[in-house]
PDB file of C-alpha atoms in Angstrom:
ATOM      1  CA  MET A  12      12.385   9.483  28.512  1.00 75.00           C
ATOM      2  CA  ILE A  13      11.004   7.732  25.433  1.00 81.00           C
ATOM      3  CA  LEU A  14       7.393   8.521  26.255  1.00 83.00           C
ATOM      4  CA  GLU A  15       8.230  12.130  27.107  1.00 85.00           C
ATOM      5  CA  ALA A  16       9.923  12.566  23.714  1.00 83.00           C
ATOM      6  CA  ALA A  17       7.017  10.884  21.903  1.00 82.00           C
ATOM      7  CA  ASN A  18       4.472  13.012  23.748  1.00 83.00           C
ATOM      8  CA  LYS A  19       6.260  16.251  22.908  1.00 86.00           C
ATOM      9  CA  TYR A  20       6.723  15.182  19.276  1.00 85.00           C
ATOM     10  CA  TYR A  21       3.045  14.404  18.667  1.00 84.00           C
ATOM     11  CA  VAL A  22       1.815  17.489  20.526  1.00 86.00           C
ATOM     12  CA  ASP A  23       4.094  19.634  18.351  1.00 87.00           C
ATOM     13  CA  LEU A  24       3.004  17.712  15.233  1.00 85.00           C
ATOM     14  CA  LEU A  25      -0.663  18.361  16.007  1.00 86.00           C
ATOM     15  CA  SER A  26       0.086  22.042  16.484  1.00 89.00           C
ATOM     16  CA  ASP A  27       2.009  22.199  13.178  1.00 85.00           C
ATOM     17  CA  ILE A  28      -0.775  20.394  11.255  1.00 86.00           C
ATOM     18  CA  LEU A  29      -3.408  22.784  12.604  1.00 88.00           C
ATOM     19  CA  ALA A  30      -1.210  25.723  11.599  1.00 88.00           C
ATOM     20  CA  ILE A  31      -0.761  24.272   8.079  1.00 86.00           C
ATOM     21  CA  LYS A  32      -4.516  23.693   7.699  1.00 86.00           C
ATOM     22  CA  HIS A  33      -5.184  27.273   8.798  1.00 89.00           C
ATOM     23  CA  TYR A  34      -2.628  28.586   6.290  1.00 87.00           C
ATOM     24  CA  ILE A  35      -4.102  26.545   3.418  1.00 87.00           C
ATOM     25  CA  LYS A  36      -7.606  27.731   4.269  1.00 88.00           C
ATOM     26  CA  ASN A  37      -6.534  31.369   4.087  1.00 91.00           C
ATOM     27  CA  ASN A  38      -4.036  31.015   1.209  1.00 90.00           C
ATOM     28  CA  LEU A  39      -5.617  28.533  -1.175  1.00 87.00           C
ATOM     29  CA  GLY A  40      -3.986  30.100  -4.255  1.00 89.00           C
ATOM     30  CA  VAL A  41      -0.515  29.736  -2.753  1.00 88.00           C
ATOM     31  CA  PHE A  42      -1.252  26.106  -1.858  1.00 85.00           C
ATOM     32  CA  ILE A  43      -2.338  25.323  -5.445  1.00 86.00           C
ATOM     33  CA  THR A  44       0.850  26.963  -6.735  1.00 86.00           C
ATOM     34  CA  ILE A  45       2.911  24.798  -4.376  1.00 84.00           C
ATOM     35  CA  LEU A  46       1.156  21.665  -5.673  1.00 80.00           C
ATOM     36  CA  TYR A  47       1.925  22.770  -9.246  1.00 81.00           C
ATOM     37  CA  LEU A  48       5.600  23.253  -8.392  1.00 82.00           C
ATOM     38  CA  ILE A  49       5.720  19.871  -6.655  1.00 81.00           C
ATOM     39  CA  GLY A  50       4.237  18.263  -9.766  1.00 79.00           C
ATOM     40  CA  ASN A  51       6.838  19.950 -11.949  1.00 81.00           C
ATOM     41  CA  PHE A  52       9.613  18.845  -9.610  1.00 84.00           C
ATOM     42  CA  SER A  53       8.468  15.234  -9.845  1.00 84.00           C
ATOM     43  CA  GLY A  54       8.260  15.572 -13.642  1.00 84.00           C
ATOM     44  CA  VAL A  55      11.824  16.934 -13.739  1.00 86.00           C
ATOM     45  CA  ILE A  56      13.096  13.866 -11.896  1.00 89.00           C
ATOM     46  CA  TYR A  57      11.174  11.508 -14.183  1.00 89.00           C
ATOM     47  CA  LEU A  58      12.234  13.072 -17.497  1.00 88.00           C
ATOM     48  CA  ALA A  59      15.812  13.752 -16.400  1.00 89.00           C
ATOM     49  CA  THR A  60      16.244  10.122 -15.309  1.00 92.00           C
ATOM     50  CA  LEU A  61      14.487   8.683 -18.363  1.00 91.00           C
ATOM     51  CA  LEU A  62      16.389  10.664 -20.993  1.00 90.00           C
ATOM     52  CA  ASN A  63      19.681  10.474 -19.120  1.00 92.00           C
ATOM     53  CA  ASN A  64      19.491   6.681 -19.545  1.00 93.00           C
ATOM     54  CA  PHE A  65      19.701   7.375 -23.293  1.00 91.00           C
ATOM     55  CA  SER A  66      22.531   9.937 -22.887  1.00 88.00           C
ATOM     56  CA  VAL A  67      20.315  12.985 -23.529  1.00 87.00           C
ATOM     57  CA  ASP A  68      20.434  16.203 -21.510  1.00 85.00           C
ATOM     58  CA  VAL A  69      16.784  16.853 -20.699  1.00 81.00           C
ATOM     59  CA  PHE A  70      17.239  20.604 -20.172  1.00 80.00           C
ATOM     60  CA  GLN A  71      18.338  21.172 -23.774  1.00 81.00           C
ATOM     61  CA  HIS A  72      15.079  19.888 -25.252  1.00 79.00           C
ATOM     62  CA  ILE A  73      12.352  20.360 -22.629  1.00 78.00           C
ATOM     63  CA  GLU A  74      10.193  23.331 -21.676  1.00 77.00           C
ATOM     64  CA  LEU A  75       8.728  23.983 -18.224  1.00 73.00           C
ATOM     65  CA  ASN A  76       5.213  22.770 -19.078  1.00 75.00           C
ATOM     66  CA  ASP A  77       6.604  19.489 -20.415  1.00 78.00           C
ATOM     67  CA  PHE A  78       7.613  18.409 -16.924  1.00 76.00           C
ATOM     68  CA  LEU A  79       4.052  18.614 -15.635  1.00 75.00           C
ATOM     69  CA  PHE A  80       2.752  16.912 -18.780  1.00 77.00           C
ATOM     70  CA  ALA A  81       5.221  14.069 -18.222  1.00 75.00           C
ATOM     71  CA  LEU A  82       3.791  13.578 -14.742  1.00 74.00           C
ATOM     72  CA  ILE A  83       0.160  13.668 -15.906  1.00 75.00           C
ATOM     73  CA  SER A  84       0.870  11.260 -18.763  1.00 75.00           C
ATOM     74  CA  ASN A  85       2.196   8.708 -16.258  1.00 76.00           C
ATOM     75  CA  PRO A  86      -0.786   7.997 -13.980  1.00 78.00           C
ATOM     76  CA  ALA A  87       1.171   5.331 -12.104  1.00 77.00           C
ATOM     77  CA  ILE A  88       3.352   8.061 -10.581  1.00 76.00           C
ATOM     78  CA  VAL A  89       0.355  10.172  -9.602  1.00 78.00           C
ATOM     79  CA  LEU A  90      -1.460   7.142  -8.190  1.00 82.00           C
ATOM     80  CA  GLY A  91       1.581   5.939  -6.280  1.00 78.00           C
ATOM     81  CA  TYR A  92       2.220   9.319  -4.703  1.00 77.00           C
ATOM     82  CA  THR A  93      -1.481   9.702  -3.860  1.00 81.00           C
ATOM     83  CA  VAL A  94      -1.328   6.376  -2.026  1.00 84.00           C
ATOM     84  CA  VAL A  95       1.712   7.628  -0.074  1.00 80.00           C
ATOM     85  CA  ILE A  96      -0.120  10.811   0.925  1.00 80.00           C
ATOM     86  CA  ILE A  97      -3.254   8.905   1.992  1.00 84.00           C
ATOM     87  CA  PHE A  98      -1.165   6.426   3.986  1.00 84.00           C
ATOM     88  CA  THR A  99       0.747   9.271   5.684  1.00 80.00           C
ATOM     89  CA  VAL A 100      -2.494  11.071   6.593  1.00 81.00           C
ATOM     90  CA  ILE A 101      -4.099   7.904   7.998  1.00 85.00           C
ATOM     91  CA  ALA A 102      -0.971   6.993   9.969  1.00 82.00           C
ATOM     92  CA  SER A 103      -0.671  10.532  11.342  1.00 80.00           C
ATOM     93  CA  ARG A 104      -4.338  10.631  12.399  1.00 83.00           C
ATOM     94  CA  PHE A 105      -3.949   7.236  14.076  1.00 84.00           C
ATOM     95  CA  GLU A 106      -0.882   8.330  16.025  1.00 80.00           C
ATOM     96  CA  LEU A 107      -2.385  11.688  16.997  1.00 81.00           C
ATOM     97  CA  SER A 108      -5.490   9.965  18.351  1.00 82.00           C
ATOM     98  CA  ARG A 109      -3.408   8.079  20.900  1.00 79.00           C
ATOM     99  CA  ILE A 110      -0.695  10.463  22.100  1.00 81.00           C
ATOM    100  CA  PRO A 111       1.146   8.643  24.908  1.00 80.00           C
ATOM    101  CA  ASP A 112       0.837   9.913  28.442  1.00 78.00           C
ATOM    102  CA  PRO A 113       4.303   9.991  30.091  1.00 78.00           C
ATOM    103  CA  LYS A 114       2.608   9.544  33.488  1.00 79.00           C
ATOM    104  CA  LYS A 115       1.165   6.161  32.442  1.00 79.00           C
ATOM    105  CA  PRO A 116       4.119   4.148  31.121  1.00 77.00           C
ATOM    106  CA  THR A 117       3.735   0.512  30.133  1.00 79.00           C
ATOM    107  CA  LEU A 118       6.217  -1.966  28.700  1.00 80.00           C
ATOM    108  CA  LEU A 119       4.243  -2.202  25.446  1.00 82.00           C
ATOM    109  CA  LYS A 120       4.272   1.586  25.016  1.00 80.00           C
ATOM    110  CA  LYS A 121       7.994   1.762  25.704  1.00 78.00           C
ATOM    111  CA  ILE A 122       8.684  -0.899  23.059  1.00 80.00           C
ATOM    112  CA  TYR A 123       6.302   0.639  20.505  1.00 77.00           C
ATOM    113  CA  TYR A 124       7.524   4.202  20.845  1.00 77.00           C
ATOM    114  CA  GLY A 125      11.116   3.106  21.376  1.00 80.00           C
ATOM    115  CA  ILE A 126      11.226   1.880  17.751  1.00 83.00           C
ATOM    116  CA  GLY A 127      10.585   5.392  16.463  1.00 75.00           C
ATOM    117  CA  TYR A 128      12.608   7.188  19.142  1.00 78.00           C
ATOM    118  CA  PRO A 129      15.192   8.740  16.741  1.00 80.00           C
ATOM    119  CA  LEU A 130      12.295  10.300  14.808  1.00 80.00           C
ATOM    120  CA  TYR A 131      11.061  12.082  17.923  1.00 79.00           C
ATOM    121  CA  LEU A 132      14.321  14.003  18.167  1.00 81.00           C
ATOM    122  CA  VAL A 133      13.592  15.755  14.830  1.00 83.00           C
ATOM    123  CA  LYS A 134      11.230  18.683  14.441  1.00 86.00           C
ATOM    124  CA  PRO A 135       7.830  17.224  13.416  1.00 83.00           C
ATOM    125  CA  THR A 136       7.441  19.467  10.363  1.00 82.00           C
ATOM    126  CA  TYR A 137      10.825  18.378   9.015  1.00 85.00           C
ATOM    127  CA  ALA A 138      10.034  14.701   9.591  1.00 81.00           C
ATOM    128  CA  LEU A 139       6.650  15.016   7.858  1.00 80.00           C
ATOM    129  CA  ALA A 140       8.207  16.860   4.915  1.00 83.00           C
ATOM    130  CA  ALA A 141      10.878  14.163   4.581  1.00 83.00           C
ATOM    131  CA  MET A 142       8.237  11.404   4.620  1.00 80.00           C
ATOM    132  CA  LEU A 143       6.440  13.117   1.721  1.00 79.00           C
ATOM    133  CA  LEU A 144       9.454  14.294  -0.287  1.00 83.00           C
ATOM    134  CA  LEU A 145      11.375  11.012  -0.223  1.00 85.00           C
ATOM    135  CA  PRO A 146       8.716   9.097  -2.223  1.00 82.00           C
ATOM    136  CA  LEU A 147       8.263  12.159  -4.427  1.00 82.00           C
ATOM    137  CA  CYS A 148      11.897  11.797  -5.517  1.00 85.00           C
ATOM    138  CA  ALA A 149      12.274   8.028  -5.361  1.00 88.00           C
ATOM    139  CA  TYR A 150       9.119   6.905  -7.166  1.00 86.00           C
ATOM    140  CA  PRO A 151       9.599   8.892 -10.423  1.00 88.00           C
ATOM    141  CA  TYR A 152      13.268   7.855 -10.427  1.00 92.00           C
ATOM    142  CA  LEU A 153      12.452   4.154 -10.097  1.00 91.00           C
ATOM    143  CA  THR A 154       9.584   4.390 -12.606  1.00 89.00           C
ATOM    144  CA  ALA A 155      11.792   6.081 -15.220  1.00 91.00           C
ATOM    145  CA  ASN A 156      14.536   3.481 -14.805  1.00 94.00           C
ATOM    146  CA  ALA A 157      12.059   0.626 -15.125  1.00 93.00           C
ATOM    147  CA  TYR A 158      10.503   2.119 -18.264  1.00 92.00           C
ATOM    148  CA  SER A 159      13.865   2.763 -19.920  1.00 93.00           C
ATOM    149  CA  GLU A 160      14.851  -0.874 -19.290  1.00 94.00           C
ATOM    150  CA  LYS A 161      11.642  -2.019 -20.974  1.00 93.00           C
ATOM    151  CA  ILE A 162      12.404   0.156 -24.001  1.00 93.00           C
ATOM    152  CA  LYS A 163      15.957  -1.142 -24.310  1.00 91.00           C
ATOM    153  CA  GLY A 164      14.592  -4.662 -23.968  1.00 91.00           C
ATOM    154  CA  LYS A 165      12.109  -3.843 -26.785  1.00 89.00           C
ATOM    155  CA  SER A 166       9.143  -4.918 -24.687  1.00 90.00           C
ATOM    156  CA  THR A 167       6.925  -1.828 -25.039  1.00 90.00           C
ATOM    157  CA  GLN A 168       4.497  -1.032 -27.851  1.00 90.00           C
ATOM    158  CA  SER A 169       6.219  -0.643 -31.242  1.00 91.00           C
ATOM    159  CA  TYR A 170       5.109   1.819 -33.920  1.00 92.00           C
ATOM    160  CA  SER A 171       5.628   2.652 -37.563  1.00 91.00           C
ATOM    161  CA  LEU A 172       6.518   6.338 -37.873  1.00 90.00           C
ATOM    162  CA  SER A 173       5.911   8.290 -41.090  1.00 90.00           C
ATOM    163  CA  LEU A 174       7.671  11.631 -41.548  1.00 89.00           C
ATOM    164  CA  ASN A 175       6.814  14.697 -43.589  1.00 88.00           C
ATOM    165  CA  ASP A 176      10.446  15.337 -44.407  1.00 86.00           C
ATOM    166  CA  PRO A 177      13.121  12.624 -44.617  1.00 83.00           C
ATOM    167  CA  ILE A 178      15.909  12.292 -42.093  1.00 76.00           C
ATOM    168  CA  GLN A 179      19.055  13.583 -43.782  1.00 65.00           C
ATOM    169  CA  LYS A 180      21.333  10.683 -42.873  1.00 65.00           C
ATOM    170  CA  ASN A 181      19.314   7.902 -44.463  1.00 64.00           C
ATOM    171  CA  GLN A 182      16.897   9.917 -46.641  1.00 70.00           C
ATOM    172  CA  THR A 183      13.876   7.957 -45.493  1.00 76.00           C
ATOM    173  CA  ASN A 184      10.365   9.081 -44.686  1.00 83.00           C
ATOM    174  CA  LEU A 185       9.488   5.905 -42.808  1.00 86.00           C
ATOM    175  CA  LEU A 186      10.837   4.420 -39.590  1.00 86.00           C
ATOM    176  CA  ALA A 187       9.461   0.900 -39.609  1.00 85.00           C
ATOM    177  CA  GLU A 188       9.847  -0.104 -35.952  1.00 90.00           C
ATOM    178  CA  VAL A 189      10.246   2.402 -33.135  1.00 92.00           C
ATOM    179  CA  GLN A 190       9.207   2.759 -29.495  1.00 93.00           C
ATOM    180  CA  VAL A 191       8.025   6.015 -27.940  1.00 92.00           C
ATOM    181  CA  ILE A 192      10.196   7.149 -25.035  1.00 91.00           C
ATOM    182  CA  THR A 193       8.346  10.376 -24.302  1.00 88.00           C
ATOM    183  CA  SER A 194       6.600  13.215 -26.066  1.00 85.00           C
ATOM    184  CA  THR A 195       6.838  16.978 -25.484  1.00 84.00           C
ATOM    185  CA  ALA A 196       5.283  20.054 -27.028  1.00 82.00           C
ATOM    186  CA  ARG A 197       8.130  20.356 -29.541  1.00 86.00           C
ATOM    187  CA  ASN A 198       9.636  16.900 -29.939  1.00 87.00           C
ATOM    188  CA  LEU A 199       8.918  13.202 -29.981  1.00 90.00           C
ATOM    189  CA  PHE A 200      11.644  11.061 -28.420  1.00 92.00           C
ATOM    190  CA  ILE A 201      11.735   7.601 -29.979  1.00 92.00           C
ATOM    191  CA  TYR A 202      13.944   4.540 -29.807  1.00 93.00           C
ATOM    192  CA  ASP A 203      14.849   2.960 -33.146  1.00 90.00           C
ATOM    193  CA  ASN A 204      14.701  -0.790 -32.562  1.00 90.00           C
ATOM    194  CA  LYS A 205      16.790  -1.611 -35.625  1.00 87.00           C
ATOM    195  CA  LYS A 206      19.624   0.833 -34.899  1.00 86.00           C
ATOM    196  CA  ASN A 207      19.304   0.670 -31.096  1.00 88.00           C
ATOM    197  CA  LYS A 208      19.518   4.403 -30.611  1.00 88.00           C
ATOM    198  CA  LEU A 209      17.393   7.364 -29.590  1.00 90.00           C
ATOM    199  CA  LEU A 210      16.045   9.773 -32.193  1.00 89.00           C
ATOM    200  CA  ILE A 211      14.515  13.192 -31.574  1.00 89.00           C
ATOM    201  CA  ILE A 212      11.825  14.051 -34.112  1.00 89.00           C
ATOM    202  CA  PRO A 213      10.161  17.506 -34.224  1.00 89.00           C
ATOM    203  CA  GLN A 214       6.404  17.278 -33.781  1.00 89.00           C
ATOM    204  CA  ASN A 215       5.775  19.202 -37.023  1.00 90.00           C
ATOM    205  CA  ASN A 216       7.703  16.547 -38.954  1.00 89.00           C
ATOM    206  CA  ILE A 217       5.442  13.683 -37.864  1.00 90.00           C
ATOM    207  CA  ALA A 218       2.924  12.555 -40.487  1.00 90.00           C
ATOM    208  CA  ALA A 219       1.596   9.421 -38.773  1.00 90.00           C
ATOM    209  CA  LEU A 220       2.370   7.141 -35.858  1.00 88.00           C
ATOM    210  CA  VAL A 221       0.795   3.723 -36.358  1.00 91.00           C
ATOM    211  CA  PRO A 222       0.920   0.921 -33.749  1.00 89.00           C
ATOM    212  CA  LEU A 223       2.390  -2.348 -34.972  1.00 86.00           C
ATOM    213  CA  ILE A 224       0.223  -5.365 -34.251  1.00 82.00           C
ATOM    214  CA  LYS A 225       2.117  -8.585 -33.777  1.00 67.00           C
ATOM    215  CA  ALA A 226       0.180 -11.703 -34.688  1.00 54.00           C
ATOM    216  CA  ASP A 227       0.761 -14.351 -32.047  1.00 45.00           C
ATOM    217  CA  ILE A 228      -1.397 -16.949 -33.783  1.00 39.00           C
ATOM    218  CA  ALA A 229       0.221 -20.362 -34.056  1.00 41.00           C
ATOM    219  CA  VAL A 230      -0.700 -22.104 -37.315  1.00 42.00           C
ATOM    220  CA  GLU A 231      -0.869 -25.884 -37.106  1.00 46.00           C
ATOM    221  CA  VAL A 232       0.738 -27.523 -40.139  1.00 44.00           C
ATOM    222  CA  LYS A 233      -0.654 -30.992 -40.769  1.00 47.00           C
ATOM    223  CA  PRO A 234       1.076 -33.714 -42.776  1.00 49.00           C
ATOM    224  CA  ALA A 235      -0.073 -34.119 -46.390  1.00 42.00           C
ATOM    225  CA  GLU A 236      -1.280 -37.676 -45.663  1.00 46.00           C
ATOM    226  CA  GLU A 237      -3.833 -36.446 -43.112  1.00 48.00           C
ATOM    227  CA  VAL A 238      -5.132 -33.811 -45.539  1.00 37.00           C
ATOM    228  CA  ILE A 239      -5.544 -36.390 -48.318  1.00 41.00           C
ATOM    229  CA  LYS A 240      -7.409 -38.794 -46.009  1.00 44.00           C
ATOM    230  CA  LYS A 241      -9.889 -36.077 -45.127  1.00 44.00           C
TER     231      LYS A 241
END
């Protein structure tokens, strides 16, 4: 029963993959559009999670293109998802190269395919889509949470931000120590280390953003007697 289910699953999976490859070959433009939408979807998850950790509604300040830019500006997400896709392709090719024959059952085959038996009860296309979509949602979510924790812990690069026009509340043109949360076409989202809060600065109000260099050089102070002896 296990081998029959596994055999049917992988035969159907091979048929579905061939159909998908044929569709992509004849509808390349549609496939590129789908990739673009997938990238935007991943960017939505990343920005929504990141800004929500600072109590900001992402959809009030972000345009559609900003979601894709957020994904591109975080190569770790792209790299991680690429690794998932490559692993899925390699694993699928490996499994399809050794489709079990129900007429030749062995104990090892029964144990091996018995582990994944619940998967064989699902339509192959749905299972493959779930294997690709789950990391697509989980990885940006985890990455955004990790980055927001680093910002709140003040462990990312700090900057000095000069403004063209002063902020009305404190009438200052200089923010001495801030961290960049994210940047969009219209706004720069920063975290003020001194006030521990998020600020949204329009891009046209930014005069300069200068990295702060922290000197970690330990200066050895010698006793006066040693200096005199020398």
